[in-house]
Short mmCIF file of C-alpha atoms in Angstrom, two decimals:
data_model
loop_
_atom_site.label_atom_id
_atom_site.label_comp_id
_atom_site.label_asym_id
_atom_site.label_seq_id
_atom_site.Cartn_x
_atom_site.Cartn_y
_atom_site.Cartn_z
CA MET A 9 -121.68 -106.61 113.98
CA THR A 10 -120.54 -107.29 110.42
CA PRO A 11 -117.34 -109.34 110.06
CA THR A 12 -114.76 -108.25 107.51
CA GLU A 13 -113.78 -110.58 104.71
CA PRO A 14 -111.65 -113.47 106.01
CA ARG A 15 -108.02 -113.55 104.96
CA PHE A 16 -105.93 -116.60 104.09
CA ASP A 17 -102.15 -116.74 103.65
CA THR A 18 -99.44 -119.39 103.74
CA LEU A 19 -95.94 -119.20 105.20
CA SER A 20 -93.05 -120.29 102.99
CA ASN A 21 -92.81 -123.58 104.92
CA GLY A 22 -96.46 -124.46 104.24
CA LEU A 23 -98.18 -123.41 107.49
CA ARG A 24 -101.53 -121.86 106.63
CA VAL A 25 -102.91 -118.80 108.44
CA VAL A 26 -106.57 -117.82 108.20
CA SER A 27 -108.49 -115.23 110.18
CA GLU A 28 -111.60 -113.09 110.26
CA HIS A 29 -111.91 -109.78 112.10
CA MET A 30 -115.28 -109.33 113.82
CA PRO A 31 -115.84 -105.62 114.61
CA GLY A 32 -117.27 -104.84 118.02
CA LEU A 33 -115.76 -107.85 119.78
CA LYS A 34 -113.26 -107.47 122.59
CA SER A 35 -112.19 -111.11 122.58
CA ALA A 36 -110.76 -113.58 120.11
CA ALA A 37 -110.63 -117.30 119.46
CA ILE A 38 -107.34 -118.64 118.19
CA GLY A 39 -106.17 -122.17 117.56
CA LEU A 40 -103.95 -124.54 115.67
CA TRP A 41 -105.65 -127.31 113.74
CA ILE A 42 -103.43 -130.27 112.86
CA THR A 43 -104.71 -132.24 109.87
CA ALA A 44 -104.02 -135.54 111.60
CA GLY A 45 -106.53 -137.47 113.68
CA GLY A 46 -107.62 -140.99 114.40
CA ARG A 47 -107.75 -142.07 110.77
CA ASP A 48 -104.08 -141.14 110.31
CA GLU A 49 -102.90 -143.71 112.85
CA ARG A 50 -101.51 -147.11 111.97
CA PRO A 51 -103.14 -150.03 113.83
CA GLU A 52 -100.40 -150.11 116.45
CA GLN A 53 -100.85 -146.36 116.98
CA ASN A 54 -104.60 -146.42 117.60
CA GLY A 55 -105.32 -143.83 120.29
CA ILE A 56 -102.01 -142.01 120.11
CA ALA A 57 -103.36 -138.83 118.48
CA HIS A 58 -105.70 -138.43 121.44
CA PHE A 59 -102.94 -139.35 123.92
CA LEU A 60 -100.74 -136.69 122.35
CA GLU A 61 -103.51 -134.10 122.70
CA HIS A 62 -103.56 -134.80 126.45
CA MET A 63 -99.78 -134.66 126.76
CA ALA A 64 -99.51 -131.25 125.09
CA PHE A 65 -100.70 -129.60 128.31
CA LYS A 66 -98.35 -131.50 130.60
CA GLY A 67 -95.28 -129.28 130.36
CA THR A 68 -92.61 -127.73 128.13
CA THR A 69 -89.08 -126.52 128.78
CA ARG A 70 -90.54 -123.05 129.52
CA ARG A 71 -93.72 -123.91 131.42
CA ASN A 72 -94.93 -126.77 133.59
CA ALA A 73 -98.54 -127.98 133.43
CA LEU A 74 -99.73 -125.49 136.05
CA GLN A 75 -97.95 -122.59 134.38
CA ILE A 76 -99.58 -123.43 131.05
CA ALA A 77 -103.02 -123.24 132.64
CA GLU A 78 -102.14 -120.14 134.68
CA ALA A 79 -100.75 -118.27 131.67
CA ILE A 80 -104.19 -118.30 130.04
CA GLU A 81 -106.42 -118.24 133.10
CA ASP A 82 -104.51 -115.36 134.73
CA VAL A 83 -105.85 -113.16 131.93
CA GLY A 84 -109.36 -114.63 132.14
CA GLY A 85 -109.11 -116.89 129.11
CA TYR A 86 -109.43 -120.61 128.59
CA ILE A 87 -107.48 -123.21 126.66
CA ASN A 88 -108.49 -126.66 125.47
CA ALA A 89 -108.09 -129.25 122.74
CA TYR A 90 -109.93 -132.08 121.02
CA THR A 91 -109.18 -134.98 118.72
CA SER A 92 -111.46 -136.07 115.89
CA ARG A 93 -111.01 -138.65 113.17
CA GLU A 94 -109.53 -136.14 110.74
CA ALA A 95 -107.95 -133.43 112.91
CA THR A 96 -106.51 -132.49 116.28
CA ALA A 97 -107.19 -128.95 117.49
CA TYR A 98 -105.53 -126.86 120.19
CA TYR A 99 -107.32 -123.59 120.87
CA ALA A 100 -107.78 -120.71 123.27
CA ARG A 101 -110.24 -117.87 123.88
CA VAL A 102 -108.79 -114.65 125.25
CA LEU A 103 -109.30 -110.89 125.27
CA GLU A 104 -107.98 -108.82 122.38
CA GLN A 105 -104.78 -107.73 124.12
CA ASP A 106 -103.85 -111.33 124.98
CA VAL A 107 -103.95 -112.87 121.48
CA GLY A 108 -100.15 -112.82 121.30
CA LEU A 109 -99.89 -114.57 124.66
CA ALA A 110 -102.34 -117.27 123.59
CA LEU A 111 -100.44 -117.93 120.38
CA ASP A 112 -97.17 -118.09 122.30
CA VAL A 113 -98.62 -120.71 124.67
CA LEU A 114 -100.09 -122.74 121.81
CA ALA A 115 -96.77 -122.69 119.96
CA ASP A 116 -94.96 -123.69 123.15
CA ILE A 117 -97.09 -126.76 123.84
CA LEU A 118 -96.94 -127.92 120.23
CA LEU A 119 -93.29 -127.31 119.46
CA ASP A 120 -91.60 -127.97 122.80
CA PRO A 121 -93.44 -130.64 124.83
CA LEU A 122 -91.32 -132.49 127.37
CA PHE A 123 -93.24 -135.80 127.48
CA GLU A 124 -91.83 -136.54 130.92
CA ALA A 125 -92.12 -140.16 132.03
CA ARG A 126 -94.08 -139.32 135.20
CA GLU A 127 -96.57 -137.15 133.30
CA ILE A 128 -97.04 -139.85 130.68
CA GLU A 129 -98.04 -142.30 133.41
CA VAL A 130 -100.40 -139.80 135.04
CA GLU A 131 -102.14 -139.05 131.75
CA ARG A 132 -102.22 -142.72 130.81
CA GLY A 133 -104.34 -143.28 133.91
CA VAL A 134 -106.62 -140.37 133.00
CA ILE A 135 -107.21 -141.72 129.50
CA LEU A 136 -107.89 -145.23 130.78
CA GLN A 137 -110.54 -143.69 133.04
CA GLU A 138 -111.95 -141.86 130.02
CA ILE A 139 -112.16 -145.15 128.11
CA GLY A 140 -113.87 -146.78 131.06
CA GLN A 141 -116.38 -143.95 131.27
CA ALA A 142 -117.20 -144.33 127.57
CA LEU A 143 -117.73 -148.06 127.98
CA ASP A 144 -120.14 -147.33 130.85
CA THR A 145 -122.15 -144.91 128.69
CA PRO A 146 -124.25 -146.92 126.23
CA ASP A 147 -125.41 -143.96 124.15
CA ASP A 148 -121.76 -142.98 123.73
CA ILE A 149 -119.95 -146.25 123.08
CA ILE A 150 -122.53 -147.48 120.57
CA PHE A 151 -121.33 -144.87 118.08
CA ASP A 152 -117.78 -146.21 118.28
CA TRP A 153 -119.14 -149.68 117.63
CA LEU A 154 -121.23 -148.41 114.73
CA GLN A 155 -118.18 -146.72 113.22
CA GLU A 156 -116.18 -149.94 113.54
CA THR A 157 -119.01 -151.91 111.93
CA ALA A 158 -119.34 -149.46 109.04
CA TYR A 159 -115.59 -149.34 108.36
CA PRO A 160 -114.22 -152.70 109.57
CA ALA A 161 -110.44 -153.20 109.76
CA GLN A 162 -109.89 -149.60 108.63
CA ALA A 163 -108.36 -146.59 110.35
CA LEU A 164 -111.62 -144.65 110.04
CA GLY A 165 -113.40 -147.40 111.95
CA ARG A 166 -111.11 -147.46 114.96
CA PRO A 167 -112.03 -145.58 118.16
CA ILE A 168 -110.43 -142.19 118.74
CA LEU A 169 -109.59 -143.04 122.36
CA GLY A 170 -108.00 -146.31 121.28
CA PRO A 171 -108.30 -149.64 123.05
CA ALA A 172 -107.06 -149.82 126.64
CA GLU A 173 -104.36 -152.35 125.77
CA ARG A 174 -102.82 -149.94 123.26
CA VAL A 175 -102.98 -146.99 125.62
CA ARG A 176 -101.25 -149.02 128.33
CA GLY A 177 -98.31 -149.64 126.00
CA PHE A 178 -97.58 -146.21 124.51
CA SER A 179 -94.08 -144.90 125.25
CA ARG A 180 -92.39 -141.53 124.97
CA GLU A 181 -90.80 -142.73 121.74
CA ASP A 182 -94.24 -143.46 120.30
CA LEU A 183 -95.41 -139.92 121.05
CA VAL A 184 -92.27 -138.33 119.63
CA GLY A 185 -92.55 -140.52 116.54
CA PHE A 186 -96.15 -139.51 115.84
CA VAL A 187 -95.26 -135.83 116.15
CA ALA A 188 -92.35 -136.32 113.74
CA GLU A 189 -94.66 -138.05 111.24
CA GLN A 190 -97.72 -135.84 111.45
CA TYR A 191 -96.95 -132.41 112.92
CA GLY A 192 -95.10 -130.72 110.08
CA PRO A 193 -95.98 -127.12 109.18
CA GLY A 194 -97.79 -128.31 106.05
CA ALA A 195 -100.25 -130.06 108.34
CA MET A 196 -100.86 -127.00 110.53
CA ILE A 197 -103.62 -124.41 110.15
CA LEU A 198 -103.53 -121.34 112.38
CA SER A 199 -107.07 -119.99 112.55
CA ALA A 200 -108.45 -117.03 114.49
CA ALA A 201 -111.63 -114.97 114.65
CA GLY A 202 -112.90 -112.04 116.65
CA ALA A 203 -110.71 -109.14 117.75
CA VAL A 204 -107.75 -110.19 115.62
CA ASP A 205 -105.37 -108.47 113.22
CA HIS A 206 -104.34 -110.71 110.34
CA ASP A 207 -101.07 -108.92 109.62
CA LEU A 208 -100.06 -109.25 113.27
CA LEU A 209 -100.97 -112.94 113.18
CA MET A 210 -98.77 -113.43 110.13
CA ARG A 211 -95.81 -111.76 111.83
CA GLU A 212 -96.25 -113.84 114.99
CA ALA A 213 -96.73 -117.02 112.99
CA GLU A 214 -93.52 -116.33 111.10
CA ARG A 215 -91.67 -115.65 114.36
CA LEU A 216 -92.94 -118.75 116.14
CA PHE A 217 -93.22 -121.27 113.30
CA GLY A 218 -91.23 -119.88 110.40
CA HIS A 219 -88.08 -121.77 111.39
CA LEU A 220 -89.75 -125.15 110.85
CA SER A 221 -88.61 -127.04 107.78
CA PRO A 222 -91.26 -127.58 105.10
CA ARG A 223 -92.97 -130.90 105.69
CA SER A 224 -96.46 -132.21 105.10
CA ALA A 225 -98.19 -135.06 106.86
CA PRO A 226 -98.46 -138.40 105.05
CA ARG A 227 -101.55 -138.89 102.92
CA GLU A 228 -104.43 -140.11 105.03
CA GLN A 229 -105.56 -143.70 104.68
CA GLY A 230 -108.50 -144.25 102.35
CA ALA A 231 -111.84 -145.45 103.67
CA ARG A 232 -114.58 -147.67 102.28
CA PHE A 233 -118.01 -148.06 103.87
CA GLU A 234 -118.61 -151.80 104.06
CA GLY A 235 -121.30 -152.15 106.71
CA GLY A 236 -122.41 -155.12 108.77
CA GLU A 237 -123.93 -155.85 112.15
CA LEU A 238 -122.73 -155.72 115.75
CA ARG A 239 -124.95 -156.94 118.59
CA ARG A 240 -124.05 -156.92 122.29
CA ASP A 241 -126.72 -158.27 124.56
CA LYS A 242 -126.55 -156.92 128.11
CA VAL A 243 -128.94 -156.28 130.96
CA LEU A 244 -129.64 -152.56 130.68
CA GLU A 245 -132.69 -150.40 131.20
CA GLN A 246 -132.77 -149.50 127.52
CA ALA A 247 -131.96 -151.11 124.20
CA HIS A 248 -129.77 -148.82 122.12
CA MET A 249 -129.95 -148.83 118.33
CA ALA A 250 -127.61 -147.06 115.92
CA LEU A 251 -128.21 -147.51 112.21
CA ALA A 252 -125.96 -146.06 109.50
CA PHE A 253 -126.00 -145.80 105.72
CA GLU A 254 -123.26 -144.74 103.37
CA ALA A 255 -123.63 -141.03 102.63
CA PRO A 256 -121.79 -138.35 100.62
CA ALA A 257 -118.25 -137.14 101.34
CA TYR A 258 -117.35 -133.48 101.76
CA ASP A 259 -116.66 -132.97 98.07
CA SER A 260 -119.87 -134.61 96.87
CA PRO A 261 -122.47 -132.44 95.10
CA GLU A 262 -125.07 -134.22 97.25
CA LEU A 263 -123.56 -133.14 100.58
CA TYR A 264 -126.21 -130.53 101.30
CA THR A 265 -129.01 -132.76 100.05
CA ALA A 266 -127.95 -135.39 102.59
CA GLN A 267 -127.88 -132.82 105.36
CA VAL A 268 -131.30 -131.41 104.49
CA TYR A 269 -132.69 -134.96 104.37
CA SER A 270 -131.26 -135.82 107.80
CA VAL A 271 -132.83 -132.71 109.36
CA ALA A 272 -136.24 -133.40 107.80
CA LEU A 273 -136.07 -137.06 108.81
CA GLY A 274 -134.78 -136.72 112.36
CA GLY A 275 -133.23 -133.35 113.09
CA GLY A 276 -135.72 -131.81 115.47
CA MET A 277 -139.07 -132.03 117.23
CA SER A 278 -140.95 -131.44 113.97
CA SER A 279 -139.03 -134.17 112.10
CA ARG A 280 -140.69 -137.30 110.82
CA LEU A 281 -138.96 -139.75 113.15
CA PHE A 282 -139.59 -137.64 116.25
CA GLN A 283 -143.24 -137.08 115.42
CA GLU A 284 -144.07 -140.64 114.36
CA ILE A 285 -141.96 -142.67 116.77
CA ARG A 286 -141.91 -140.55 119.92
CA GLU A 287 -144.93 -138.25 119.76
CA LYS A 288 -147.49 -140.53 118.13
CA ARG A 289 -146.36 -143.98 119.27
CA GLY A 290 -144.34 -143.30 122.42
CA LEU A 291 -141.72 -145.86 121.44
CA CYS A 292 -138.72 -143.91 122.73
CA TYR A 293 -137.51 -140.82 124.52
CA THR A 294 -134.60 -139.97 122.23
CA ILE A 295 -134.38 -140.41 118.48
CA PHE A 296 -132.45 -138.41 115.90
CA ALA A 297 -130.81 -138.58 112.49
CA GLN A 298 -127.64 -136.82 111.39
CA ALA A 299 -125.42 -136.71 108.31
CA GLY A 300 -121.66 -136.79 108.86
CA ALA A 301 -119.03 -136.36 106.16
CA TYR A 302 -115.34 -137.15 105.81
CA ALA A 303 -112.81 -136.45 103.07
CA ASP A 304 -113.77 -139.50 101.04
CA THR A 305 -116.91 -141.01 102.55
CA GLY A 306 -119.84 -140.20 104.80
CA MET A 307 -122.42 -141.67 107.18
CA MET A 308 -126.11 -141.07 107.66
CA THR A 309 -126.79 -142.14 111.25
CA ILE A 310 -130.05 -142.80 113.07
CA TYR A 311 -129.97 -143.37 116.83
CA ALA A 312 -132.69 -144.28 119.32
CA GLY A 313 -132.92 -145.72 122.82
CA THR A 314 -135.99 -147.69 123.79
CA GLY A 315 -137.24 -150.58 125.89
CA GLY A 316 -136.17 -154.01 124.76
CA ASP A 317 -139.76 -155.01 124.00
CA SER A 318 -140.23 -151.95 121.76
CA LEU A 319 -137.10 -152.35 119.64
CA ASN A 320 -138.75 -154.44 116.93
CA ASP A 321 -141.48 -151.86 116.40
CA LEU A 322 -139.00 -149.00 116.52
CA LEU A 323 -136.82 -150.52 113.79
CA ARG A 324 -139.81 -151.33 111.62
CA VAL A 325 -141.31 -147.85 111.89
CA THR A 326 -137.91 -146.24 111.25
CA LEU A 327 -137.59 -148.11 107.96
CA ASP A 328 -141.20 -147.28 107.12
CA GLU A 329 -140.49 -143.58 107.61
CA MET A 330 -137.38 -143.76 105.46
CA ARG A 331 -139.33 -145.43 102.66
CA ARG A 332 -142.15 -142.93 103.00
CA ALA A 333 -139.71 -140.01 102.78
CA ALA A 334 -138.65 -141.31 99.37
CA ASP A 335 -142.27 -141.11 98.18
CA ASP A 336 -143.84 -138.07 99.77
CA MET A 337 -141.29 -135.67 101.25
CA ARG A 338 -143.09 -132.36 100.94
CA PRO A 339 -141.67 -128.97 99.87
CA ASP A 340 -142.71 -127.40 103.21
CA GLU A 341 -140.73 -130.04 105.13
CA VAL A 342 -137.66 -129.37 103.00
CA ALA A 343 -138.09 -125.62 103.42
CA ARG A 344 -138.26 -126.04 107.22
CA ALA A 345 -135.13 -128.23 107.20
CA ARG A 346 -133.27 -125.67 105.09
CA ALA A 347 -134.32 -122.93 107.50
CA GLN A 348 -133.07 -124.96 110.48
CA MET A 349 -129.73 -125.54 108.79
CA LYS A 350 -129.25 -121.90 107.86
CA ALA A 351 -130.29 -120.64 111.28
CA GLY A 352 -127.96 -123.09 113.02
CA LEU A 353 -125.09 -122.02 110.78
CA LEU A 354 -125.68 -118.29 111.18
CA MET A 355 -126.32 -118.44 114.93
CA GLY A 356 -123.17 -120.50 115.38
CA LEU A 357 -121.11 -117.93 113.51
CA GLU A 358 -121.95 -115.31 116.12
CA SER A 359 -119.35 -117.14 118.24
CA PRO A 360 -115.71 -116.41 117.34
CA SER A 361 -114.77 -119.95 118.42
CA ASN A 362 -117.23 -121.47 115.94
CA ARG A 363 -116.13 -119.06 113.24
CA ALA A 364 -112.43 -119.90 113.74
CA GLU A 365 -113.22 -123.60 113.55
CA ARG A 366 -115.26 -123.15 110.37
CA LEU A 367 -112.39 -121.28 108.74
CA ALA A 368 -109.92 -124.01 109.68
CA ARG A 369 -112.23 -126.75 108.42
CA MET A 370 -112.71 -125.02 105.06
CA VAL A 371 -108.97 -124.73 104.61
CA GLN A 372 -108.47 -128.36 105.58
CA ILE A 373 -111.28 -129.76 103.42
CA TRP A 374 -111.17 -127.58 100.33
CA GLY A 375 -107.89 -125.68 100.57
CA GLU A 376 -109.79 -122.43 100.12
CA LEU A 377 -112.33 -120.17 101.79
CA ARG A 378 -115.86 -120.41 100.45
CA PRO A 379 -118.12 -117.41 100.99
CA LEU A 380 -120.93 -117.83 103.47
CA GLU A 381 -123.34 -116.74 100.75
CA GLU A 382 -122.24 -119.69 98.62
CA THR A 383 -123.02 -122.15 101.43
CA ILE A 384 -126.43 -120.57 101.97
CA ALA A 385 -127.13 -120.72 98.23
CA ARG A 386 -126.22 -124.42 98.11
CA ILE A 387 -128.58 -125.14 101.00
CA ASP A 388 -131.36 -123.13 99.35
CA ALA A 389 -130.83 -124.98 96.07
CA VAL A 390 -131.89 -128.34 97.58
CA THR A 391 -135.41 -129.22 96.41
CA ALA A 392 -137.99 -131.70 97.63
CA GLY A 393 -137.31 -133.73 94.49
CA ASP A 394 -133.60 -133.86 95.32
CA VAL A 395 -134.40 -135.10 98.81
CA ARG A 396 -136.86 -137.74 97.58
CA ASP A 397 -134.33 -139.05 95.04
CA PHE A 398 -131.61 -139.19 97.67
CA ALA A 399 -133.94 -140.88 100.17
CA ALA A 400 -134.91 -143.50 97.59
CA ARG A 401 -131.29 -144.47 96.93
CA LEU A 402 -130.43 -144.44 100.61
CA VAL A 403 -133.24 -146.73 101.70
CA SER A 404 -132.95 -149.11 98.76
CA THR A 405 -129.32 -149.52 97.76
CA ALA A 406 -126.90 -147.75 100.15
CA PRO A 407 -124.67 -150.06 102.24
CA ALA A 408 -125.86 -150.22 105.85
CA ALA A 409 -124.43 -150.86 109.32
CA LEU A 410 -126.33 -151.72 112.49
CA ALA A 411 -125.18 -151.66 116.12
CA LEU A 412 -127.42 -152.90 118.94
CA TYR A 413 -126.63 -152.81 122.67
CA GLY A 414 -128.65 -153.79 125.72
CA PRO A 415 -131.57 -156.24 125.90
CA VAL A 416 -131.41 -156.93 122.16
CA ALA A 417 -131.29 -160.73 121.92
CA GLY A 418 -134.61 -160.99 120.08
CA ALA A 419 -134.27 -157.88 117.94
CA PRO A 420 -134.20 -158.15 114.15
CA GLY A 421 -130.75 -158.01 112.61
CA LEU A 422 -129.36 -156.45 109.48
CA GLU A 423 -130.67 -159.25 107.28
CA GLU A 424 -134.24 -158.64 108.44
CA LEU A 425 -133.78 -154.90 107.99
CA GLN A 426 -132.54 -155.44 104.46
CA SER A 427 -135.74 -157.31 103.68
CA LEU A 428 -137.75 -154.45 105.15
CA ARG A 429 -135.84 -152.01 102.96
CA ALA A 430 -136.78 -154.03 99.89
CA ALA A 431 -140.43 -154.42 100.88
#
């Protein structure tokens, strides 16, 4: 199965259409990515992008909530959505002959939602339950707290779900207002992969969205990694630690270096953190590192859960491993990390859903499609020397954020960690 070259066009009103035909497939993934997420909310709007995602499925003038679900599931497909800090996506997976139906349903829920008062109250309750569930899940909520600590008093630091008090107060007018601000055609990317015909997509996109007046979303709010410490002591079975350092943004030449470093440090069972902290010392069950990037900033995150009496040792060994990586990261470790990254990318692209998302993200981030071969070449170009240099700057000078939750009263704080970094 060899995909054809992806195609990328733009309607006269600014809506972008991107697709990739994958020969041999009988199904397709299709979705609309809106370039507005949690970081595009004002403080009083925190949580509304996610609330709006929920409300999209609650009824239009043509279909009620059940009919929306039945329209897709009657043909064996599925439909869903998600909200991130930089986008909101509405997507479906259907058989080849039902691509037009899926696009019609997606256009319907985005362009003609009713936002009925009763449905708003029902979904408000659902989201409040979702917030409660997150608060009851330590290895989930700690990442929201880490984000807030890294980007204090900034849109990028606020939780995607929003605080319960905000969610309780959102009105129909608030939802309509956010759509009016953020959901212009210039902020929409129609992306599809699998058994799709680009010319047909363009015709359908013109029919369904071409009448919209040209309008782009407001410029997203800038972000600055500041760092700091958050500690919440509570009686739990485990102490949860999330540590973050400022890392490259999407447009940084060091993006792939950061990602290779994170895989070598804590991206799998062969990584340094897993081998030293779990396998050799038995200090935890779960530990990993990951590099995340945004339009103008990034975060290198390390997470572990351990017993309260092991947290001091875990933090110390983590910093030791970061310092050691700056001195002796070997070429074979970097080669293994590169191989893991490439395999993960290529295996993921066997799924039309993953391929459609990748296309949409490229259009959103760079405004263009970059060949897969270029991405592979950039990964392959990362050397052990690049990783050591990056690791040295990260461990010595990069701003840091620390979030601790559970039996953490006696654990070292950010000040002690800073002294360990300088040791």
